[in-house]
C-alpha cells in the first residue's frame, strides 16, 4: 500500500511517466486482491490481515493490513 501511494505521488510529480506510474499502482492493487482471493483458510487469512512490521519480524496486530488499506484509500 505504501508503494502504491508513492507511485501516485510520482505520477503527480513526473507528468511524462504518469500513465506508467498509475498503471503500476493499479497492478499493485490488483495483486493485493488476487492475493486475498488465493487464501486457503482462516489461519492464512489471519496471517495476511494481521501481519505488521518487517518481513522477518513476528509482529501481529488486529486487522493491521485492513487498517493500512483504509488509510491509503485502497478500495478494491
XYZ file of N, CA and C in Angstrom:
228
model
N 0.824 -1.198 0.000
C 0.000 0.000 0.000
C 0.864 1.256 0.000
N 1.972 1.174 0.728
C 2.872 2.316 0.759
C 3.484 2.560 -0.621
N 3.848 1.491 -1.297
C 4.406 1.619 -2.642
C 3.375 2.215 -3.597
N 2.136 1.806 -3.482
C 1.069 2.367 -4.307
C 0.910 3.857 -4.084
N 1.006 4.270 -2.842
C 0.914 5.697 -2.525
C 2.088 6.458 -3.141
N 3.294 5.876 -3.036
C 4.468 6.513 -3.613
C 4.347 6.629 -5.130
N 3.790 5.620 -5.771
C 3.594 5.687 -7.216
C 2.605 6.785 -7.590
N 1.576 6.967 -6.774
C 0.616 8.038 -7.006
C 1.261 9.412 -6.884
N 2.135 9.558 -5.907
C 2.848 10.824 -5.735
C 3.767 11.078 -6.920
N 4.479 10.037 -7.350
C 5.363 10.178 -8.512
C 4.585 10.521 -9.775
N 3.393 9.957 -9.906
C 2.567 10.247 -11.080
C 2.204 11.726 -11.138
N 2.002 12.338 -9.982
C 1.686 13.763 -9.950
C 2.909 14.627 -10.246
N 4.078 14.185 -9.797
C 5.294 14.978 -9.973
C 5.875 14.844 -11.375
N 5.927 13.631 -11.886
C 6.565 13.378 -13.168
C 5.494 13.085 -14.217
N 5.070 14.123 -14.884
C 3.960 14.021 -15.839
C 4.280 13.117 -17.024
N 5.560 13.036 -17.399
C 5.934 12.252 -18.578
C 5.636 10.761 -18.371
N 5.844 10.255 -17.140
C 5.615 8.843 -16.841
C 4.330 8.608 -16.050
N 3.461 9.583 -16.022
C 2.238 9.493 -15.220
C 1.426 8.242 -15.543
N 1.221 7.973 -16.811
C 0.429 6.809 -17.208
C 1.058 5.508 -16.698
N 2.371 5.378 -16.806
C 3.061 4.170 -16.358
C 2.969 4.001 -14.841
N 3.151 5.107 -14.101
C 3.050 5.039 -12.644
C 1.641 4.641 -12.202
N 0.647 5.216 -12.822
C -0.728 4.876 -12.461
C -1.059 3.434 -12.835
N -0.508 2.962 -13.943
C -0.721 1.573 -14.342
C -0.068 0.615 -13.337
N 1.132 0.952 -12.883
C 1.797 0.137 -11.856
C 1.002 0.146 -10.557
N 0.475 1.290 -10.189
C -0.330 1.390 -8.965
C -1.570 0.503 -9.064
N -2.208 0.517 -10.218
C -3.378 -0.337 -10.433
C -2.986 -1.807 -10.380
N -1.842 -2.153 -10.928
C -1.368 -3.537 -10.900
C -1.110 -4.008 -9.474
N -0.562 -3.132 -8.647
C -0.343 -3.476 -7.238
C -1.657 -3.727 -6.512
N -2.632 -2.900 -6.786
C -3.945 -3.065 -6.168
C -4.579 -4.391 -6.601
N -4.465 -4.704 -7.883
C -4.995 -5.964 -8.408
C -4.283 -7.155 -7.773
N -2.977 -7.038 -7.603
C -2.197 -8.109 -6.974
C -2.680 -8.367 -5.542
N -2.935 -7.298 -4.803
C -3.413 -7.449 -3.416
C -4.743 -8.188 -3.362
N -5.639 -7.844 -4.272
C -6.942 -8.502 -4.315
C -6.777 -9.975 -4.680
N -5.928 -10.263 -5.648
C -5.699 -11.659 -6.055
C -5.053 -12.465 -4.929
N -4.175 -11.823 -4.175
C -3.553 -12.494 -3.035
C -4.614 -12.924 -2.031
N -5.539 -12.031 -1.723
C -6.604 -12.367 -0.776
C -7.546 -13.428 -1.344
N -7.745 -13.431 -2.657
C -8.602 -14.448 -3.274
C -7.984 -15.841 -3.219
N -6.666 -15.922 -3.061
C -5.989 -17.214 -3.032
C -5.732 -17.738 -1.621
N -6.228 -17.049 -0.626
C -6.097 -17.516 0.746
C -6.925 -18.781 0.907
N -6.315 -19.816 1.515
C -6.963 -21.122 1.581
C -7.630 -21.458 2.903
N -7.560 -20.596 3.847
C -8.205 -20.925 5.113
C -8.145 -19.770 6.095
N -8.774 -19.995 7.228
C -8.874 -18.955 8.250
C -7.501 -18.576 8.799
N -6.638 -19.558 8.990
C -5.311 -19.279 9.530
C -4.504 -18.385 8.595
N -4.523 -18.709 7.302
C -3.811 -17.889 6.327
C -4.393 -16.475 6.264
N -5.698 -16.374 6.327
C -6.347 -15.070 6.278
C -5.938 -14.216 7.474
N -5.888 -14.818 8.648
C -5.464 -14.083 9.841
C -4.035 -13.592 9.698
N -3.161 -14.434 9.154
C -1.768 -14.033 8.977
C -1.667 -12.868 8.002
N -2.365 -12.958 6.878
C -2.299 -11.897 5.872
C -2.863 -10.584 6.409
N -3.969 -10.633 7.099
C -4.617 -9.402 7.561
C -3.987 -8.806 8.809
N -3.315 -9.619 9.620
C -2.820 -9.141 10.908
C -1.320 -8.885 10.961
N -0.564 -9.276 9.967
C 0.894 -9.132 9.982
C 1.285 -7.665 9.911
N 2.221 -7.279 10.759
C 2.763 -5.921 10.736
C 4.277 -6.019 10.776
N 4.918 -4.908 10.640
C 6.371 -4.874 10.765
C 7.079 -5.392 9.534
N 8.336 -5.671 9.709
C 9.175 -6.125 8.614
C 8.954 -7.605 8.337
N 9.522 -8.063 7.235
C 9.304 -9.435 6.776
C 9.734 -10.486 7.807
N 10.850 -10.280 8.461
C 11.393 -11.276 9.392
C 10.836 -11.146 10.803
N 10.131 -10.073 11.090
C 9.568 -9.863 12.417
C 8.253 -10.616 12.564
N 8.030 -11.136 13.735
C 6.780 -11.842 14.025
C 5.877 -10.932 14.857
N 5.451 -9.835 14.270
C 4.572 -8.892 14.960
C 3.204 -8.940 14.303
N 2.178 -9.001 15.124
C 0.813 -9.059 14.622
C -0.052 -8.065 15.374
N -1.013 -7.500 14.674
C -1.949 -6.550 15.250
C -3.309 -6.821 14.607
N -4.355 -6.687 15.351
C -5.701 -6.994 14.863
C -6.029 -6.193 13.603
N -6.241 -6.876 12.481
C -6.628 -6.292 11.190
C -5.704 -5.152 10.741
N -4.415 -5.335 10.929
C -3.439 -4.296 10.603
C -3.443 -3.961 9.112
N -3.517 -4.974 8.257
C -3.492 -4.715 6.807
C -4.781 -4.043 6.340
N -5.891 -4.394 6.940
C -7.151 -3.740 6.590
C -7.097 -2.266 6.982
N -6.562 -1.986 8.153
C -6.405 -0.602 8.598
C -5.483 0.160 7.654
N -4.409 -0.479 7.213
C -3.476 0.150 6.277
C -4.152 0.425 4.930
N -4.950 -0.520 4.462
C -5.668 -0.335 3.201
C -6.643 0.837 3.299
N -7.319 0.965 4.407
C -8.246 2.076 4.595
C -7.501 3.413 4.670
N -6.369 3.399 5.347
C -5.589 4.627 5.475
C -5.094 5.117 4.119
N -4.726 4.178 3.237
C -4.241 4.552 1.907
C -5.349 4.553 0.863
N -6.577 4.437 1.300
C -7.777 4.508 0.446
C -7.724 3.508 -0.699
N -7.383 2.264 -0.381
C -7.379 1.174 -1.357
C -8.762 0.551 -1.361
N -9.588 0.900 -2.291
C -10.977 0.449 -2.310
C -11.144 -1.024 -2.686
N -10.432 -1.524 -3.711
C -10.666 -2.942 -4.072
C -10.312 -3.879 -2.949
